Each structure stands twice: as structure tokens, then as C-alpha cells.
XYZ file of C-alpha atoms in Angstrom:
368
model
C 0.000 0.000 0.000
C 2.814 2.369 0.780
C 4.300 2.035 -2.695
C 0.947 2.832 -4.409
C 0.241 6.099 -2.655
C 3.509 8.024 -3.318
C 2.842 10.456 -0.436
C 3.383 14.194 -1.172
C 5.772 15.953 1.119
C 8.056 14.602 3.900
C 6.709 12.317 6.551
C 8.648 11.218 9.742
C 9.629 7.521 9.733
C 7.706 6.686 12.864
C 4.409 7.919 11.386
C 4.606 6.082 8.061
C 2.896 2.812 9.106
C 0.050 4.460 10.998
C -0.852 7.012 8.335
C -0.478 5.009 5.145
C -3.912 3.357 5.177
C -5.618 6.552 6.294
C -3.934 8.603 3.573
C -4.896 6.124 0.886
C -8.477 5.936 2.022
C -8.902 9.682 2.288
C -7.231 10.231 -1.044
C -9.614 7.860 -2.828
C -12.559 9.499 -1.086
C -11.381 12.946 -2.143
C -11.009 11.773 -5.750
C -14.621 10.663 -5.789
C -15.973 13.942 -4.429
C -13.615 16.528 -5.960
C -12.812 17.017 -9.671
C -11.106 20.375 -9.526
C -7.841 19.671 -7.736
C -5.082 21.205 -9.950
C -2.050 18.870 -9.626
C -0.314 16.236 -11.762
C -1.156 13.522 -9.191
C -4.872 14.395 -9.159
C -5.049 14.480 -12.938
C -3.461 11.036 -13.341
C -5.620 9.455 -10.620
C -8.843 10.990 -11.917
C -8.176 9.934 -15.487
C -7.560 6.358 -14.491
C -10.419 6.038 -12.009
C -13.248 8.134 -13.583
C -13.458 8.025 -17.435
C -16.821 9.850 -17.577
C -15.473 12.865 -15.706
C -12.407 12.980 -17.978
C -14.618 12.872 -21.083
C -16.718 15.774 -19.772
C -13.534 17.723 -19.064
C -12.167 17.081 -22.579
C -15.455 18.252 -24.089
C -15.348 21.473 -22.062
C -11.731 22.091 -23.049
C -12.512 21.528 -26.741
C -15.473 23.922 -26.567
C -13.324 26.594 -24.930
C -10.612 26.110 -27.535
C -13.165 26.500 -30.330
C -14.385 29.783 -28.875
C -10.847 31.135 -28.718
C -9.516 29.762 -32.038
C -7.516 32.300 -34.135
C -9.808 32.045 -37.188
C -12.921 32.723 -35.149
C -11.235 35.631 -33.366
C -10.175 37.136 -36.667
C -13.691 36.763 -38.051
C -15.219 38.463 -35.042
C -12.618 41.227 -35.180
C -13.250 41.803 -38.904
C -16.975 42.028 -38.284
C -16.450 44.621 -35.579
C -14.189 46.662 -37.886
C -16.770 46.595 -40.681
C -19.471 47.767 -38.317
C -17.248 50.535 -36.981
C -16.330 51.721 -40.480
C -19.992 51.754 -41.525
C -21.030 53.807 -38.523
C -18.150 56.278 -39.060
C -19.016 56.633 -42.755
C -22.636 57.349 -41.902
C -21.616 59.939 -39.325
C -19.207 61.741 -41.671
C -21.754 61.728 -44.498
C -24.474 63.126 -42.252
C -22.162 65.855 -40.951
C -21.053 66.729 -44.494
C -24.640 67.213 -45.649
C -25.374 69.239 -42.546
C -22.384 71.468 -43.262
C -23.445 71.924 -46.887
C -26.927 72.889 -45.715
C -25.513 75.472 -43.317
C -23.363 76.874 -46.134
C -26.406 77.272 -48.318
C -25.556 74.355 -50.582
C -28.892 72.599 -50.900
C -30.313 69.813 -52.987
C -29.931 71.832 -56.183
C -26.146 72.044 -55.822
C -25.811 68.432 -54.745
C -27.889 67.222 -57.697
C -25.766 69.290 -60.087
C -22.612 67.799 -58.575
C -23.943 64.297 -59.176
C -24.939 65.288 -62.715
C -21.410 66.565 -63.321
C -20.006 63.190 -62.279
C -22.353 61.351 -64.649
C -21.542 63.821 -67.439
C -17.824 63.154 -67.036
C -18.347 59.373 -66.983
C -20.276 59.442 -70.268
C -17.531 61.421 -72.003
C -14.709 59.405 -70.445
C -13.775 57.522 -73.690
C -12.890 60.832 -75.321
C -11.308 62.347 -72.221
C -8.924 59.400 -71.852
C -7.624 59.851 -75.394
C -7.075 63.565 -74.825
C -5.377 62.822 -71.502
C -2.958 60.411 -73.163
C -2.106 62.977 -75.813
C -1.685 65.671 -73.158
C 1.046 63.734 -71.348
C 2.844 62.151 -74.294
C 2.581 64.589 -77.207
C 5.701 66.467 -78.290
C 3.558 69.421 -79.425
C 2.983 70.681 -75.901
C 5.204 72.558 -73.456
C 3.602 71.967 -70.079
C 3.623 74.093 -66.925
C 5.722 77.048 -68.056
C 6.126 79.393 -65.064
C 4.808 82.906 -65.673
C 4.567 84.278 -62.113
C 5.424 83.705 -58.471
C 1.955 82.841 -57.183
C 0.543 79.327 -56.743
C -0.681 77.889 -60.037
C 1.049 80.561 -62.098
C 1.683 78.056 -64.888
C 0.653 77.808 -68.532
C 0.658 75.170 -71.269
C 1.836 75.940 -74.792
C 0.527 74.015 -77.838
C 2.758 74.373 -80.884
C 2.157 73.448 -84.554
C 4.381 70.739 -86.005
C 5.926 73.162 -88.471
C 6.877 76.679 -87.378
C 8.466 78.014 -90.553
C 7.011 81.490 -89.978
C 5.478 83.414 -87.027
C 2.090 81.935 -86.152
C -1.056 83.563 -84.727
C -1.496 83.038 -80.994
C -4.583 82.381 -78.856
C -4.375 83.011 -75.118
C -7.077 80.752 -73.688
C -8.611 81.025 -70.188
C -10.562 77.905 -69.192
C -13.851 77.813 -67.309
C -14.754 75.825 -64.231
C -17.252 77.862 -62.161
C -14.321 79.752 -60.573
C -13.591 76.703 -58.392
C -12.326 73.901 -60.693
C -10.655 75.831 -63.514
C -7.496 74.142 -64.814
C -5.250 74.738 -67.807
C -5.585 71.113 -68.896
C -9.278 71.663 -69.716
C -8.148 73.507 -72.859
C -5.991 70.674 -74.190
C -8.524 69.439 -76.782
C -8.910 72.945 -78.224
C -5.158 73.446 -78.074
C -4.302 70.315 -80.048
C -6.991 70.888 -82.671
C -6.021 74.514 -83.311
C -2.309 73.606 -83.357
C -3.130 71.299 -86.273
C -4.284 74.444 -88.126
C -0.999 76.312 -87.577
C -2.224 78.280 -84.549
C -0.281 78.492 -81.283
C -2.488 78.077 -78.214
C -1.491 78.922 -74.651
C -3.742 77.848 -71.760
C -3.324 79.909 -68.601
C -3.789 78.384 -65.159
C -4.934 80.602 -62.301
C -5.866 80.408 -58.642
C -9.378 79.104 -57.913
C -11.696 79.840 -55.015
C -11.079 79.453 -52.067
C -7.358 79.621 -52.890
C -7.961 83.072 -54.369
C -10.673 85.658 -54.962
C -11.886 87.022 -58.309
C -9.300 89.797 -57.973
C -6.562 87.168 -57.580
C -7.806 85.313 -60.654
C -7.805 88.529 -62.679
C -4.285 89.322 -61.475
C -3.026 85.846 -62.433
C -4.507 85.946 -65.926
C -3.112 89.443 -66.476
C 0.360 88.170 -65.578
C -0.061 85.263 -67.984
C -1.056 87.594 -70.812
C 1.942 89.789 -70.027
C 4.252 86.768 -70.252
C 2.822 85.800 -73.647
C 3.001 89.322 -75.062
C 6.654 89.630 -74.084
C 7.897 86.088 -74.768
C 5.786 84.399 -77.432
C 8.221 85.314 -80.209
C 10.722 82.923 -78.606
C 8.280 80.045 -79.294
C 7.506 80.977 -82.909
C 4.474 83.142 -82.233
C 3.629 86.445 -83.877
C 3.528 89.240 -81.224
C 1.334 91.287 -83.555
C -1.355 88.578 -83.803
C -2.311 87.723 -80.244
C -5.967 86.903 -79.504
C -7.641 86.405 -76.130
C -10.317 83.766 -75.572
C -12.232 82.684 -72.473
C -14.942 80.110 -71.899
C -17.674 80.345 -69.227
C -15.994 81.526 -65.986
C -12.856 82.053 -68.055
C -14.816 84.442 -70.309
C -15.803 86.460 -67.247
C -12.260 86.575 -65.843
C -10.611 87.472 -69.142
C -13.133 90.247 -69.845
C -12.432 91.664 -66.380
C -8.716 91.579 -67.213
C -9.277 93.655 -70.365
C -11.424 96.191 -68.552
C -8.993 96.530 -65.645
C -6.042 96.915 -67.999
C -7.887 99.558 -70.033
C -8.639 101.533 -66.864
C -4.987 101.380 -65.745
C -3.800 102.560 -69.156
C -6.364 105.387 -69.263
C -4.991 106.690 -65.972
C -1.393 106.505 -67.164
C -0.445 103.738 -64.737
C 2.567 101.431 -65.263
C 1.827 98.370 -67.385
C 3.777 95.365 -68.647
C 1.414 94.801 -71.581
C -1.229 96.804 -73.444
C -4.794 96.130 -74.465
C -3.797 97.307 -77.938
C -1.613 94.165 -78.227
C -4.754 92.011 -78.237
C -6.142 91.796 -81.766
C -9.556 90.434 -80.731
C -11.380 88.853 -77.828
C -13.605 85.749 -78.010
C -16.004 85.088 -75.151
C -17.430 81.544 -75.379
C -20.552 80.819 -73.318
C -20.253 84.311 -71.914
C -22.855 87.019 -71.183
C -25.172 88.060 -74.016
C -25.972 91.322 -72.334
C -22.216 91.988 -72.140
C -22.134 92.570 -75.896
C -24.882 95.187 -75.601
C -22.910 97.006 -72.906
C -19.800 97.052 -75.099
C -21.732 98.442 -78.026
C -23.203 101.198 -75.868
C -19.661 102.105 -74.822
C -18.644 102.430 -78.459
C -16.749 99.157 -78.812
C -17.015 96.984 -81.892
C -18.669 93.745 -80.784
C -20.533 90.902 -82.477
C -22.917 88.397 -80.957
C -23.170 84.949 -82.560
C -25.826 82.535 -81.303
C -25.891 78.829 -82.246
C -29.375 77.391 -82.163
C -29.851 74.281 -80.036
C -26.386 74.386 -78.456
C -25.869 74.044 -74.694
C -23.327 75.775 -72.477
C -20.694 73.122 -73.204
C -21.623 71.868 -76.701
C -19.373 74.238 -78.634
C -16.367 73.670 -76.416
C -16.601 69.995 -75.391
C -19.220 67.818 -77.103
C -18.699 69.254 -80.598
C -14.933 69.051 -80.199
C -15.220 65.368 -79.204
C -17.676 64.752 -82.026
C -15.137 65.776 -84.640
C -15.947 66.595 -88.237
C -16.807 70.141 -89.354
C -18.119 72.623 -86.814
C -19.183 76.234 -87.270
C -17.486 77.882 -84.309
C -14.167 76.121 -84.870
C -14.118 77.071 -88.553
C -15.105 80.647 -87.704
C -12.170 81.017 -85.285
C -9.670 79.489 -87.714
C -10.846 81.700 -90.584
C -10.734 84.796 -88.385
C -7.172 84.166 -87.191
C -5.904 83.342 -90.693
C -7.664 86.273 -92.326
C -5.374 87.831 -94.932
C -3.113 84.773 -95.118
C -4.144 83.137 -98.410
C -1.808 80.182 -98.005
C -3.092 79.382 -94.520
C -6.708 79.699 -95.670
C -6.023 77.329 -98.564
C -4.480 74.799 -96.189
C -7.483 75.112 -93.862
C -9.853 74.410 -96.746
C -7.980 71.192 -97.593
C -7.512 70.045 -93.996
C -9.201 66.730 -93.141
C -12.181 66.791 -90.754
C -11.383 66.531 -87.083
C -11.265 62.999 -85.719
C -14.181 61.694 -83.652
C -13.153 60.848 -80.092
C -16.442 59.762 -78.486
C -19.458 57.719 -79.727
C -22.520 59.770 -80.669
C -24.941 58.070 -78.196
C -22.685 58.998 -75.282
C -22.428 62.589 -76.530
C -26.204 62.896 -76.729
C -26.715 61.428 -73.268
C -24.044 63.772 -71.890
C -25.932 66.717 -73.374
C -29.101 65.595 -71.603
C -27.514 65.255 -68.157
C -25.153 68.238 -68.441
C -25.371 70.380 -65.267
C -24.242 73.505 -67.129
């Protein structure tokens, strides 16, 4: 009996015989009544003497292990993260709409923003082709610095053959005074460069980076740079034309008026209104022409029936072929140059860049 009990601890020799039977008996009794003793001896004895209890314990251990398995933990953690991200997205979206409402930007502005996104998606096949040409064409000189303010950069589109001084268009893009960018004029720049016309697209600060006065100042600096440097790029300083579209038409007209006022008062100038041969305002004010005529200026209003705010500048340019406004501008700039006019008459139609169904749908959803 003494060899089977393997007593724990140290017992005095004289007590061994009198306590052996008692220890064994009490130990067996304890094993029957207690399953939670945490020791190697208890585990071995319990396993050998009570299989049912051991099976229950293994089942409990397996269940606990399943609850704490790495895969299950990762799944639960991922679910919590998804829920947290969804709640944060909802909160930010709700706050953004609240802020827009406080700023006076209601459903009308939001719907027009969504329409602008859809408009851009429909015309994306054409935009991607123009974008590729913008970055890889050798006809363009990108981001020429003309001033020390942010975004005082311009792009220059050059004809393939500059064997003589070419007419120059200084183009100011639109964009609602908040998203104007020189790259918006790339399609016009490439197409006019094919007709031996140099095009320069001026970038300028947008709101809230700058006010209207800042935009006018930037464009005036860009015009000054062109008037004083275009001869170095093959342009004719005596044939410089100014063109603006939408918000760009407003800004460029303000530039001309401000410059005329400065010159009338004898103020210092780096360029003169007299250096601008003509001004084209695309999608500009109709009433503006009447005001110019009342002031004694020579002005002409041309209306194109059925055209939207962006048709003449974007959809028609992507459509390709022959187009009235484009031909009018080319003929006006080449007036008096018989060779250039003859080349224009023989020039192939402009290449289509976007399918007609997409162009028509874009015209229907246009927010402009």
C-alpha cells in the first residue's frame, strides 16, 4: 500500500505505518468527491479512475478552444471593424450634408454635382484619349512658369511646323471659378495647333485659394508673359488673340477692362490692351455685348441654335468633323493669309473621339 500512494511531502519515519492506510483511504474518497484539484497527481488518478469525468472535461476544453480559435477571433474582429467603419461613414456623411446645408448648398447644388459626375463618366472615352495625348505629345510645353503665385503656370501648344510666325490664342478655361485648370483647354489646343495656330492655356488660382481679384491678377500676368515672350516660341507678337470660356470668359473680360482703366490713368503696365487683336467670349454674357456696343466698342454676338453651355467647347470638339465655331475662329485668325486659308480648306475633318450616343446622353444630363 505504501508504494501505491507516493505520499506528497516529507513524513517522519515513525508515522509512516500508521498514516499510510488513512492517507490512501482519504485520497480515494477525495477523488470521488472533488474534480477540480489542480495537480499532476490528481489528474493522473482521476483519469484512471473516472473516465466519464475525464470525457466531460475534454469536451469542455474543446469547446473553450473553439471559442478562442484564431480564425474565429479574426472573423469576429473583422466584423467589428466593418461595423465601426460603416457607422463612421454614416456619421461623416451626415455631418457633411449638414455642413453643406448650413453653407447654403442645398439639394440643387448636390444634384448638379452628381450630374457633373455622370456627365464626365459618359464622355470618359474621349477624355482618356485627350489625356494620353496631353502627357505624351511632343507638341505641348507643359507648366511654363509665368509668375510667383501658386498655379502661375501655362501650357503651350505648338504646330508641327513653325516656318514662320504663327497667330497666338491666349485661352482662359472655365470651371465655375472653383475647378478651372489649364488642362481643360488641351482638346482645343491640339486641334487649333493642327491648323498652324499656337495656343497657350493659362492656369490661375481658384476659389477658395484666391478671390476674383486674384484670378484677374493671375490671368493678367499670364497675358503679359505671352506678349513679351511668345516670339521665342515661334508666335507672332502682332497677332495675339484672347479667348475665355464660361468663368474664363468672365475673368478674361475683367482683365481687359482693368487693364484699359490702368492705361487710361497713365499707370505702369507690362502689356497693353492694344496688343490684343480680338477677344472671343465663349458661353459668356449676351448682355455683355450690348454694354460694349453702348460704350462704343465693336462687338458681335453669334448665337448657335440648339447648343448648350458646353456643346461648342466639349461635345462638338469630341464629335469631330466640321463645326461652325471652330471654322469661324480658324478663318478669323488666318484672315489675310491666303496660303493658310487654302491649307485650312484642304484640312481633313477633325477625328471623332467619343461615340454619338454617349455625346447625346451627356448633353441631356449636363449640369451647365
